[in-house]
Amino acid sequence: MANVRAALDQPTAYAAIEAFLRSSVDGLTAHDHPRGCLSIQGGLACSPENARISEVLAAGRAANEAAVEERLSRAASEGDLPPGVDHRALARFVMALSEGFAVHAAAGAGREGLQASVDIALRALTPPRP
């Protein structure tokens, strides 16, 4: 998630979401560290005695979601999102995708397959043309 801020600095909401998801996939599938995400894997595997670790990891994920939500809120106020789009729900959708990619990467899914899933998600964000 180190690239979250850079991704959210993109000029449009669509570009920010695309950069966020693509950089997430790239990081989750990089060959220089274990696949997946410590925040997801560690947060789900904690014993009750280590609940504090799970809480810290959850707080990190929540902070990232808040950053995405803030960017989408700005996009909504600038007219960069279609009228009526719930920017909070959209932020949660983006995070659910990213977190799901983390689970799939840890299970062995490759970068190409996950990037294909990003392509599909982006199509869902593009309004239909008249």
mmCIF file of N, CA and C in Angstrom:
data_model
loop_
_atom_site.group_PDB
_atom_site.id
_atom_site.type_symbol
_atom_site.label_atom_id
_atom_site.label_comp_id
_atom_site.label_asym_id
_atom_site.label_seq_id
_atom_site.Cartn_x
_atom_site.Cartn_y
_atom_site.Cartn_z
ATOM 1 N N MET A 1 0.811 -1.200 0.000
ATOM 2 C CA MET A 1 0.000 0.000 0.000
ATOM 3 C C MET A 1 0.855 1.265 0.000
ATOM 4 N N ALA A 2 2.154 1.091 -0.158
ATOM 5 C CA ALA A 2 3.052 2.239 -0.127
ATOM 6 C C ALA A 2 2.759 3.242 -1.235
ATOM 7 N N ASN A 3 2.127 2.808 -2.308
ATOM 8 C CA ASN A 3 1.870 3.694 -3.442
ATOM 9 C C ASN A 3 0.490 4.329 -3.417
ATOM 10 N N VAL A 4 -0.239 4.190 -2.317
ATOM 11 C CA VAL A 4 -1.609 4.709 -2.249
ATOM 12 C C VAL A 4 -1.645 6.201 -2.514
ATOM 13 N N ARG A 5 -0.842 6.957 -1.816
ATOM 14 C CA ARG A 5 -0.879 8.419 -1.961
ATOM 15 C C ARG A 5 -0.555 8.850 -3.388
ATOM 16 N N ALA A 6 0.460 8.260 -3.984
ATOM 17 C CA ALA A 6 0.822 8.618 -5.355
ATOM 18 C C ALA A 6 -0.315 8.298 -6.314
ATOM 19 N N ALA A 7 -0.954 7.165 -6.122
ATOM 20 C CA ALA A 7 -2.070 6.787 -6.992
ATOM 21 C C ALA A 7 -3.218 7.773 -6.854
ATOM 22 N N LEU A 8 -3.480 8.201 -5.641
ATOM 23 C CA LEU A 8 -4.620 9.095 -5.416
ATOM 24 C C LEU A 8 -4.346 10.523 -5.864
ATOM 25 N N ASP A 9 -3.107 10.831 -6.233
ATOM 26 C CA ASP A 9 -2.772 12.156 -6.758
ATOM 27 C C ASP A 9 -3.071 12.284 -8.247
ATOM 28 N N GLN A 10 -3.565 11.228 -8.866
ATOM 29 C CA GLN A 10 -3.907 11.278 -10.282
ATOM 30 C C GLN A 10 -4.991 12.340 -10.518
ATOM 31 N N PRO A 11 -5.062 12.894 -11.735
ATOM 32 C CA PRO A 11 -5.945 14.038 -11.979
ATOM 33 C C PRO A 11 -7.456 13.749 -11.988
ATOM 34 N N THR A 12 -7.836 12.493 -12.199
ATOM 35 C CA THR A 12 -9.265 12.167 -12.203
ATOM 36 C C THR A 12 -9.529 10.998 -11.265
ATOM 37 N N ALA A 13 -10.776 10.857 -10.863
ATOM 38 C CA ALA A 13 -11.153 9.734 -9.999
ATOM 39 C C ALA A 13 -10.880 8.410 -10.698
ATOM 40 N N TYR A 14 -11.245 8.325 -11.961
ATOM 41 C CA TYR A 14 -11.015 7.091 -12.717
ATOM 42 C C TYR A 14 -9.523 6.754 -12.744
ATOM 43 N N ALA A 15 -8.677 7.751 -13.061
ATOM 44 C CA ALA A 15 -7.231 7.520 -13.115
ATOM 45 C C ALA A 15 -6.688 7.148 -11.736
ATOM 46 N N ALA A 16 -7.226 7.755 -10.687
ATOM 47 C CA ALA A 16 -6.778 7.445 -9.326
ATOM 48 C C ALA A 16 -7.132 6.009 -8.957
ATOM 49 N N ILE A 17 -8.352 5.602 -9.273
ATOM 50 C CA ILE A 17 -8.777 4.228 -8.981
ATOM 51 C C ILE A 17 -7.940 3.247 -9.789
ATOM 52 N N GLU A 18 -7.739 3.544 -11.070
ATOM 53 C CA GLU A 18 -6.933 2.648 -11.896
ATOM 54 C C GLU A 18 -5.508 2.536 -11.351
ATOM 55 N N ALA A 19 -4.891 3.658 -11.035
ATOM 56 C CA ALA A 19 -3.519 3.637 -10.521
ATOM 57 C C ALA A 19 -3.454 2.894 -9.191
ATOM 58 N N PHE A 20 -4.440 3.095 -8.336
ATOM 59 C CA PHE A 20 -4.481 2.414 -7.044
ATOM 60 C C PHE A 20 -4.563 0.903 -7.232
ATOM 61 N N LEU A 21 -5.514 0.449 -8.066
ATOM 62 C CA LEU A 21 -5.692 -0.988 -8.252
ATOM 63 C C LEU A 21 -4.502 -1.620 -8.966
ATOM 64 N N ARG A 22 -3.996 -0.968 -9.999
ATOM 65 C CA ARG A 22 -2.864 -1.552 -10.730
ATOM 66 C C ARG A 22 -1.605 -1.591 -9.867
ATOM 67 N N SER A 23 -1.350 -0.542 -9.100
ATOM 68 C CA SER A 23 -0.162 -0.562 -8.241
ATOM 69 C C SER A 23 -0.337 -1.573 -7.114
ATOM 70 N N SER A 24 -1.571 -1.756 -6.663
ATOM 71 C CA SER A 24 -1.828 -2.787 -5.653
ATOM 72 C C SER A 24 -1.471 -4.161 -6.199
ATOM 73 N N VAL A 25 -1.969 -4.473 -7.399
ATOM 74 C CA VAL A 25 -1.673 -5.768 -8.017
ATOM 75 C C VAL A 25 -0.169 -5.937 -8.198
ATOM 76 N N ASP A 26 0.492 -4.898 -8.676
ATOM 77 C CA ASP A 26 1.938 -5.006 -8.884
ATOM 78 C C ASP A 26 2.654 -5.294 -7.567
ATOM 79 N N GLY A 27 2.280 -4.600 -6.519
ATOM 80 C CA GLY A 27 2.913 -4.827 -5.223
ATOM 81 C C GLY A 27 2.602 -6.195 -4.641
ATOM 82 N N LEU A 28 1.370 -6.638 -4.823
ATOM 83 C CA LEU A 28 0.948 -7.930 -4.271
ATOM 84 C C LEU A 28 1.596 -9.113 -4.969
ATOM 85 N N THR A 29 2.044 -8.899 -6.197
ATOM 86 C CA THR A 29 2.618 -9.994 -6.976
ATOM 87 C C THR A 29 4.106 -9.810 -7.242
ATOM 88 N N ALA A 30 4.733 -8.856 -6.585
ATOM 89 C CA ALA A 30 6.166 -8.612 -6.773
ATOM 90 C C ALA A 30 6.965 -9.837 -6.330
ATOM 91 N N HIS A 31 8.079 -10.041 -6.973
ATOM 92 C CA HIS A 31 8.895 -11.227 -6.697
ATOM 93 C C HIS A 31 9.925 -11.014 -5.593
ATOM 94 N N ASP A 32 10.034 -9.797 -5.062
ATOM 95 C CA ASP A 32 11.059 -9.524 -4.057
ATOM 96 C C ASP A 32 10.559 -9.652 -2.619
ATOM 97 N N HIS A 33 9.338 -10.144 -2.459
ATOM 98 C CA HIS A 33 8.785 -10.385 -1.120
ATOM 99 C C HIS A 33 7.645 -11.398 -1.235
ATOM 100 N N PRO A 34 7.162 -11.922 -0.115
ATOM 101 C CA PRO A 34 6.055 -12.886 -0.194
ATOM 102 C C PRO A 34 4.833 -12.275 -0.878
ATOM 103 N N ARG A 35 4.127 -13.091 -1.630
ATOM 104 C CA ARG A 35 2.938 -12.633 -2.356
ATOM 105 C C ARG A 35 1.802 -12.346 -1.378
ATOM 106 N N GLY A 36 0.966 -11.427 -1.758
ATOM 107 C CA GLY A 36 -0.161 -11.071 -0.914
ATOM 108 C C GLY A 36 0.158 -9.866 -0.067
ATOM 109 N N CYS A 37 -0.517 -9.764 1.069
ATOM 110 C CA CYS A 37 -0.422 -8.563 1.896
ATOM 111 C C CYS A 37 -0.405 -8.940 3.367
ATOM 112 N N LEU A 38 0.582 -8.451 4.085
ATOM 113 C CA LEU A 38 0.682 -8.712 5.516
ATOM 114 C C LEU A 38 -0.556 -8.211 6.249
ATOM 115 N N SER A 39 -1.073 -7.069 5.833
ATOM 116 C CA SER A 39 -2.246 -6.494 6.497
ATOM 117 C C SER A 39 -3.451 -7.421 6.440
ATOM 118 N N ILE A 40 -3.610 -8.110 5.332
ATOM 119 C CA ILE A 40 -4.729 -9.044 5.178
ATOM 120 C C ILE A 40 -4.395 -10.372 5.843
ATOM 121 N N GLN A 41 -3.279 -10.978 5.438
ATOM 122 C CA GLN A 41 -2.929 -12.291 5.956
ATOM 123 C C GLN A 41 -2.726 -12.264 7.472
ATOM 124 N N GLY A 42 -1.963 -11.290 7.957
ATOM 125 C CA GLY A 42 -1.699 -11.202 9.385
ATOM 126 C C GLY A 42 -2.931 -10.853 10.189
ATOM 127 N N GLY A 43 -3.768 -10.014 9.636
ATOM 128 C CA GLY A 43 -4.970 -9.607 10.349
ATOM 129 C C GLY A 43 -5.989 -10.707 10.498
ATOM 130 N N LEU A 44 -5.982 -11.643 9.566
ATOM 131 C CA LEU A 44 -6.952 -12.733 9.618
ATOM 132 C C LEU A 44 -6.444 -13.932 10.409
ATOM 133 N N ALA A 45 -5.140 -13.985 10.607
ATOM 134 C CA ALA A 45 -4.560 -15.176 11.224
ATOM 135 C C ALA A 45 -4.179 -14.985 12.694
ATOM 136 N N CYS A 46 -4.539 -13.871 13.287
ATOM 137 C CA CYS A 46 -4.141 -13.606 14.672
ATOM 138 C C CYS A 46 -4.962 -14.429 15.663
ATOM 139 N N SER A 47 -4.280 -14.884 16.693
ATOM 140 C CA SER A 47 -4.969 -15.575 17.784
ATOM 141 C C SER A 47 -5.616 -14.530 18.689
ATOM 142 N N PRO A 48 -6.566 -14.930 19.505
ATOM 143 C CA PRO A 48 -7.194 -13.972 20.427
ATOM 144 C C PRO A 48 -6.171 -13.249 21.309
ATOM 145 N N GLU A 49 -5.095 -13.934 21.661
ATOM 146 C CA GLU A 49 -4.063 -13.310 22.494
ATOM 147 C C GLU A 49 -3.337 -12.179 21.769
ATOM 148 N N ASN A 50 -3.390 -12.192 20.453
ATOM 149 C CA ASN A 50 -2.715 -11.171 19.649
ATOM 150 C C ASN A 50 -3.707 -10.266 18.931
ATOM 151 N N ALA A 51 -4.855 -10.077 19.523
ATOM 152 C CA ALA A 51 -5.898 -9.264 18.899
ATOM 153 C C ALA A 51 -5.423 -7.847 18.602
ATOM 154 N N ARG A 52 -4.511 -7.338 19.391
ATOM 155 C CA ARG A 52 -4.004 -5.978 19.170
ATOM 156 C C ARG A 52 -3.328 -5.866 17.799
ATOM 157 N N ILE A 53 -2.634 -6.901 17.381
ATOM 158 C CA ILE A 53 -1.997 -6.884 16.061
ATOM 159 C C ILE A 53 -3.060 -6.770 14.976
ATOM 160 N N SER A 54 -4.100 -7.555 15.119
ATOM 161 C CA SER A 54 -5.199 -7.504 14.157
ATOM 162 C C SER A 54 -5.821 -6.113 14.116
ATOM 163 N N GLU A 55 -5.962 -5.495 15.272
ATOM 164 C CA GLU A 55 -6.537 -4.147 15.345
ATOM 165 C C GLU A 55 -5.648 -3.114 14.650
ATOM 166 N N VAL A 56 -4.343 -3.218 14.845
ATOM 167 C CA VAL A 56 -3.410 -2.291 14.205
ATOM 168 C C VAL A 56 -3.463 -2.449 12.690
ATOM 169 N N LEU A 57 -3.479 -3.669 12.219
ATOM 170 C CA LEU A 57 -3.543 -3.915 10.779
ATOM 171 C C LEU A 57 -4.873 -3.429 10.201
ATOM 172 N N ALA A 58 -5.959 -3.640 10.930
ATOM 173 C CA ALA A 58 -7.273 -3.155 10.490
ATOM 174 C C ALA A 58 -7.296 -1.628 10.433
ATOM 175 N N ALA A 59 -6.644 -0.994 11.380
ATOM 176 C CA ALA A 59 -6.589 0.467 11.379
ATOM 177 C C ALA A 59 -5.832 0.974 10.152
ATOM 178 N N GLY A 60 -4.789 0.283 9.765
ATOM 179 C CA GLY A 60 -4.053 0.657 8.556
ATOM 180 C C GLY A 60 -4.915 0.525 7.313
ATOM 181 N N ARG A 61 -5.663 -0.568 7.241
ATOM 182 C CA ARG A 61 -6.565 -0.743 6.095
ATOM 183 C C ARG A 61 -7.640 0.337 6.098
ATOM 184 N N ALA A 62 -8.161 0.669 7.267
ATOM 185 C CA ALA A 62 -9.188 1.712 7.371
ATOM 186 C C ALA A 62 -8.629 3.073 6.953
ATOM 187 N N ALA A 63 -7.380 3.338 7.302
ATOM 188 C CA ALA A 63 -6.765 4.607 6.901
ATOM 189 C C ALA A 63 -6.630 4.689 5.382
ATOM 190 N N ASN A 64 -6.276 3.584 4.754
ATOM 191 C CA ASN A 64 -6.199 3.571 3.294
ATOM 192 C C ASN A 64 -7.575 3.776 2.674
ATOM 193 N N GLU A 65 -8.578 3.130 3.247
ATOM 194 C CA GLU A 65 -9.938 3.319 2.725
ATOM 195 C C GLU A 65 -10.372 4.771 2.896
ATOM 196 N N ALA A 66 -10.029 5.371 4.021
ATOM 197 C CA ALA A 66 -10.373 6.775 4.256
ATOM 198 C C ALA A 66 -9.690 7.684 3.235
ATOM 199 N N ALA A 67 -8.443 7.362 2.871
ATOM 200 C CA ALA A 67 -7.731 8.158 1.864
ATOM 201 C C ALA A 67 -8.413 8.036 0.508
ATOM 202 N N VAL A 68 -8.835 6.834 0.150
ATOM 203 C CA VAL A 68 -9.556 6.634 -1.109
ATOM 204 C C VAL A 68 -10.887 7.390 -1.060
ATOM 205 N N GLU A 69 -11.588 7.272 0.052
ATOM 206 C CA GLU A 69 -12.870 7.972 0.194
ATOM 207 C C GLU A 69 -12.687 9.484 0.082
ATOM 208 N N GLU A 70 -11.653 10.005 0.713
ATOM 209 C CA GLU A 70 -11.387 11.454 0.646
ATOM 210 C C GLU A 70 -11.157 11.891 -0.797
ATOM 211 N N ARG A 71 -10.385 11.100 -1.549
ATOM 212 C CA ARG A 71 -10.116 11.439 -2.948
ATOM 213 C C ARG A 71 -11.398 11.404 -3.768
ATOM 214 N N LEU A 72 -12.234 10.418 -3.520
ATOM 215 C CA LEU A 72 -13.479 10.302 -4.282
ATOM 216 C C LEU A 72 -14.484 11.370 -3.863
ATOM 217 N N SER A 73 -14.452 11.778 -2.610
ATOM 218 C CA SER A 73 -15.296 12.877 -2.153
ATOM 219 C C SER A 73 -14.924 14.159 -2.887
ATOM 220 N N ARG A 74 -13.629 14.388 -3.011
ATOM 221 C CA ARG A 74 -13.156 15.561 -3.753
ATOM 222 C C ARG A 74 -13.607 15.470 -5.207
ATOM 223 N N ALA A 75 -13.491 14.270 -5.791
ATOM 224 C CA ALA A 75 -13.923 14.081 -7.178
ATOM 225 C C ALA A 75 -15.409 14.386 -7.327
ATOM 226 N N ALA A 76 -16.208 13.946 -6.356
ATOM 227 C CA ALA A 76 -17.650 14.205 -6.410
ATOM 228 C C ALA A 76 -17.923 15.704 -6.349
ATOM 229 N N SER A 77 -17.226 16.413 -5.467
ATOM 230 C CA SER A 77 -17.464 17.858 -5.332
ATOM 231 C C SER A 77 -16.978 18.625 -6.561
ATOM 232 N N GLU A 78 -16.003 18.068 -7.277
ATOM 233 C CA GLU A 78 -15.487 18.702 -8.496
ATOM 234 C C GLU A 78 -16.289 18.316 -9.736
ATOM 235 N N GLY A 79 -17.295 17.459 -9.573
ATOM 236 C CA GLY A 79 -18.082 17.011 -10.710
ATOM 237 C C GLY A 79 -17.393 15.946 -11.539
ATOM 238 N N ASP A 80 -16.387 15.304 -10.963
ATOM 239 C CA ASP A 80 -15.614 14.286 -11.677
ATOM 240 C C ASP A 80 -16.224 12.890 -11.542
ATOM 241 N N LEU A 81 -17.251 12.763 -10.737
ATOM 242 C CA LEU A 81 -18.013 11.511 -10.636
ATOM 243 C C LEU A 81 -19.425 11.781 -11.114
ATOM 244 N N PRO A 82 -20.068 10.790 -11.718
ATOM 245 C CA PRO A 82 -21.449 10.997 -12.151
ATOM 246 C C PRO A 82 -22.340 11.361 -10.966
ATOM 247 N N PRO A 83 -23.349 12.186 -11.198
ATOM 248 C CA PRO A 83 -24.264 12.552 -10.111
ATOM 249 C C PRO A 83 -24.868 11.308 -9.461
ATOM 250 N N GLY A 84 -24.969 11.332 -8.161
ATOM 251 C CA GLY A 84 -25.594 10.238 -7.433
ATOM 252 C C GLY A 84 -24.665 9.118 -7.028
ATOM 253 N N VAL A 85 -23.394 9.165 -7.453
ATOM 254 C CA VAL A 85 -22.452 8.114 -7.063
ATOM 255 C C VAL A 85 -22.121 8.291 -5.582
ATOM 256 N N ASP A 86 -22.281 7.228 -4.829
ATOM 257 C CA ASP A 86 -21.963 7.226 -3.407
ATOM 258 C C ASP A 86 -20.457 7.021 -3.266
ATOM 259 N N HIS A 87 -19.727 8.088 -2.975
ATOM 260 C CA HIS A 87 -18.262 7.989 -2.939
ATOM 261 C C HIS A 87 -17.774 7.091 -1.815
ATOM 262 N N ARG A 88 -18.535 6.982 -0.718
ATOM 263 C CA ARG A 88 -18.145 6.068 0.364
ATOM 264 C C ARG A 88 -18.276 4.610 -0.091
ATOM 265 N N ALA A 89 -19.383 4.305 -0.730
ATOM 266 C CA ALA A 89 -19.586 2.937 -1.220
ATOM 267 C C ALA A 89 -18.562 2.601 -2.301
ATOM 268 N N LEU A 90 -18.241 3.572 -3.140
ATOM 269 C CA LEU A 90 -17.247 3.344 -4.183
ATOM 270 C C LEU A 90 -15.868 3.092 -3.566
ATOM 271 N N ALA A 91 -15.512 3.836 -2.533
ATOM 272 C CA ALA A 91 -14.236 3.616 -1.844
ATOM 273 C C ALA A 91 -14.192 2.221 -1.238
ATOM 274 N N ARG A 92 -15.288 1.797 -0.639
ATOM 275 C CA ARG A 92 -15.326 0.453 -0.051
ATOM 276 C C ARG A 92 -15.206 -0.610 -1.142
ATOM 277 N N PHE A 93 -15.827 -0.383 -2.291
ATOM 278 C CA PHE A 93 -15.732 -1.306 -3.426
ATOM 279 C C PHE A 93 -14.280 -1.423 -3.898
ATOM 280 N N VAL A 94 -13.615 -0.295 -4.039
ATOM 281 C CA VAL A 94 -12.216 -0.290 -4.474
ATOM 282 C C VAL A 94 -11.350 -1.046 -3.473
ATOM 283 N N MET A 95 -11.569 -0.809 -2.183
ATOM 284 C CA MET A 95 -10.786 -1.503 -1.161
ATOM 285 C C MET A 95 -11.100 -2.999 -1.149
ATOM 286 N N ALA A 96 -12.357 -3.361 -1.329
ATOM 287 C CA ALA A 96 -12.714 -4.779 -1.364
ATOM 288 C C ALA A 96 -12.020 -5.472 -2.531
ATOM 289 N N LEU A 97 -11.935 -4.791 -3.659
ATOM 290 C CA LEU A 97 -11.200 -5.357 -4.796
ATOM 291 C C LEU A 97 -9.733 -5.550 -4.441
ATOM 292 N N SER A 98 -9.118 -4.506 -3.921
ATOM 293 C CA SER A 98 -7.697 -4.579 -3.585
ATOM 294 C C SER A 98 -7.425 -5.669 -2.554
ATOM 295 N N GLU A 99 -8.253 -5.745 -1.537
ATOM 296 C CA GLU A 99 -8.061 -6.757 -0.500
ATOM 297 C C GLU A 99 -8.313 -8.158 -1.044
ATOM 298 N N GLY A 100 -9.265 -8.288 -1.937
ATOM 299 C CA GLY A 100 -9.497 -9.576 -2.584
ATOM 300 C C GLY A 100 -8.331 -9.982 -3.459
ATOM 301 N N PHE A 101 -7.739 -9.009 -4.143
ATOM 302 C CA PHE A 101 -6.546 -9.298 -4.935
ATOM 303 C C PHE A 101 -5.432 -9.825 -4.033
ATOM 304 N N ALA A 102 -5.333 -9.271 -2.824
ATOM 305 C CA ALA A 102 -4.301 -9.717 -1.882
ATOM 306 C C ALA A 102 -4.488 -11.179 -1.518
ATOM 307 N N VAL A 103 -5.719 -11.576 -1.299
ATOM 308 C CA VAL A 103 -6.004 -12.973 -0.964
ATOM 309 C C VAL A 103 -5.653 -13.868 -2.143
ATOM 310 N N HIS A 104 -6.059 -13.477 -3.329
ATOM 311 C CA HIS A 104 -5.773 -14.284 -4.520
ATOM 312 C C HIS A 104 -4.279 -14.349 -4.808
ATOM 313 N N ALA A 105 -3.561 -13.232 -4.626
ATOM 314 C CA ALA A 105 -2.112 -13.238 -4.850
ATOM 315 C C ALA A 105 -1.430 -14.190 -3.873
ATOM 316 N N ALA A 106 -1.847 -14.159 -2.615
ATOM 317 C CA ALA A 106 -1.251 -15.062 -1.619
ATOM 318 C C ALA A 106 -1.519 -16.515 -1.973
ATOM 319 N N ALA A 107 -2.646 -16.766 -2.647
ATOM 320 C CA ALA A 107 -2.998 -18.130 -3.040
ATOM 321 C C ALA A 107 -2.338 -18.543 -4.357
ATOM 322 N N GLY A 108 -1.564 -17.618 -4.968
ATOM 323 C CA GLY A 108 -0.830 -17.983 -6.164
ATOM 324 C C GLY A 108 -1.279 -17.342 -7.461
ATOM 325 N N ALA A 109 -2.325 -16.518 -7.425
ATOM 326 C CA ALA A 109 -2.770 -15.858 -8.653
ATOM 327 C C ALA A 109 -1.659 -14.966 -9.188
ATOM 328 N N GLY A 110 -1.531 -14.932 -10.490
ATOM 329 C CA GLY A 110 -0.473 -14.158 -11.116
ATOM 330 C C GLY A 110 -0.881 -12.741 -11.438
ATOM 331 N N ARG A 111 0.129 -11.936 -11.692
ATOM 332 C CA ARG A 111 -0.089 -10.516 -12.004
ATOM 333 C C ARG A 111 -1.000 -10.342 -13.213
ATOM 334 N N GLU A 112 -0.757 -11.098 -14.274
ATOM 335 C CA GLU A 112 -1.553 -10.938 -15.498
ATOM 336 C C GLU A 112 -3.037 -11.194 -15.237
ATOM 337 N N GLY A 113 -3.351 -12.245 -14.524
ATOM 338 C CA GLY A 113 -4.744 -12.558 -14.223
ATOM 339 C C GLY A 113 -5.401 -11.507 -13.340
ATOM 340 N N LEU A 114 -4.659 -11.009 -12.358
ATOM 341 C CA LEU A 114 -5.225 -9.982 -11.483
ATOM 342 C C LEU A 114 -5.395 -8.660 -12.234
ATOM 343 N N GLN A 115 -4.452 -8.331 -13.121
ATOM 344 C CA GLN A 115 -4.605 -7.115 -13.916
ATOM 345 C C GLN A 115 -5.819 -7.230 -14.850
ATOM 346 N N ALA A 116 -6.113 -8.437 -15.331
ATOM 347 C CA ALA A 116 -7.317 -8.641 -16.144
ATOM 348 C C ALA A 116 -8.567 -8.366 -15.317
ATOM 349 N N SER A 117 -8.526 -8.696 -14.035
ATOM 350 C CA SER A 117 -9.643 -8.389 -13.151
ATOM 351 C C SER A 117 -9.782 -6.881 -12.945
ATOM 352 N N VAL A 118 -8.662 -6.184 -12.896
ATOM 353 C CA VAL A 118 -8.712 -4.719 -12.811
ATOM 354 C C VAL A 118 -9.402 -4.157 -14.051
ATOM 355 N N ASP A 119 -9.076 -4.715 -15.215
ATOM 356 C CA ASP A 119 -9.723 -4.270 -16.457
ATOM 357 C C ASP A 119 -11.237 -4.377 -16.353
ATOM 358 N N ILE A 120 -11.719 -5.480 -15.825
ATOM 359 C CA ILE A 120 -13.166 -5.678 -15.684
ATOM 360 C C ILE A 120 -13.752 -4.689 -14.681
ATOM 361 N N ALA A 121 -13.072 -4.497 -13.565
ATOM 362 C CA ALA A 121 -13.551 -3.546 -12.557
ATOM 363 C C ALA A 121 -13.635 -2.143 -13.147
ATOM 364 N N LEU A 122 -12.658 -1.761 -13.938
ATOM 365 C CA LEU A 122 -12.682 -0.420 -14.536
ATOM 366 C C LEU A 122 -13.824 -0.263 -15.521
ATOM 367 N N ARG A 123 -14.156 -1.317 -16.221
ATOM 368 C CA ARG A 123 -15.326 -1.253 -17.112
ATOM 369 C C ARG A 123 -16.595 -1.006 -16.328
ATOM 370 N N ALA A 124 -16.671 -1.559 -15.132
ATOM 371 C CA ALA A 124 -17.845 -1.348 -14.284
ATOM 372 C C ALA A 124 -17.942 0.110 -13.827
ATOM 373 N N LEU A 125 -16.811 0.805 -13.804
ATOM 374 C CA LEU A 125 -16.795 2.198 -13.363
ATOM 375 C C LEU A 125 -17.052 3.185 -14.488
ATOM 376 N N THR A 126 -16.990 2.713 -15.699
ATOM 377 C CA THR A 126 -17.184 3.588 -16.846
ATOM 378 C C THR A 126 -18.675 3.626 -17.190
ATOM 379 N N PRO A 127 -19.262 4.825 -17.163
ATOM 380 C CA PRO A 127 -20.693 4.884 -17.494
ATOM 381 C C PRO A 127 -20.943 4.462 -18.927
ATOM 382 N N PRO A 128 -22.078 3.828 -19.182
ATOM 383 C CA PRO A 128 -22.386 3.409 -20.557
ATOM 384 C C PRO A 128 -22.509 4.624 -21.476
ATOM 385 N N ARG A 129 -22.069 4.459 -22.691
ATOM 386 C CA ARG A 129 -22.159 5.556 -23.674
ATOM 387 C C ARG A 129 -23.557 5.554 -24.303
ATOM 388 N N PRO A 130 -24.086 6.748 -24.484
ATOM 389 C CA PRO A 130 -25.434 6.842 -25.097
ATOM 390 C C PRO A 130 -25.447 6.403 -26.540
#
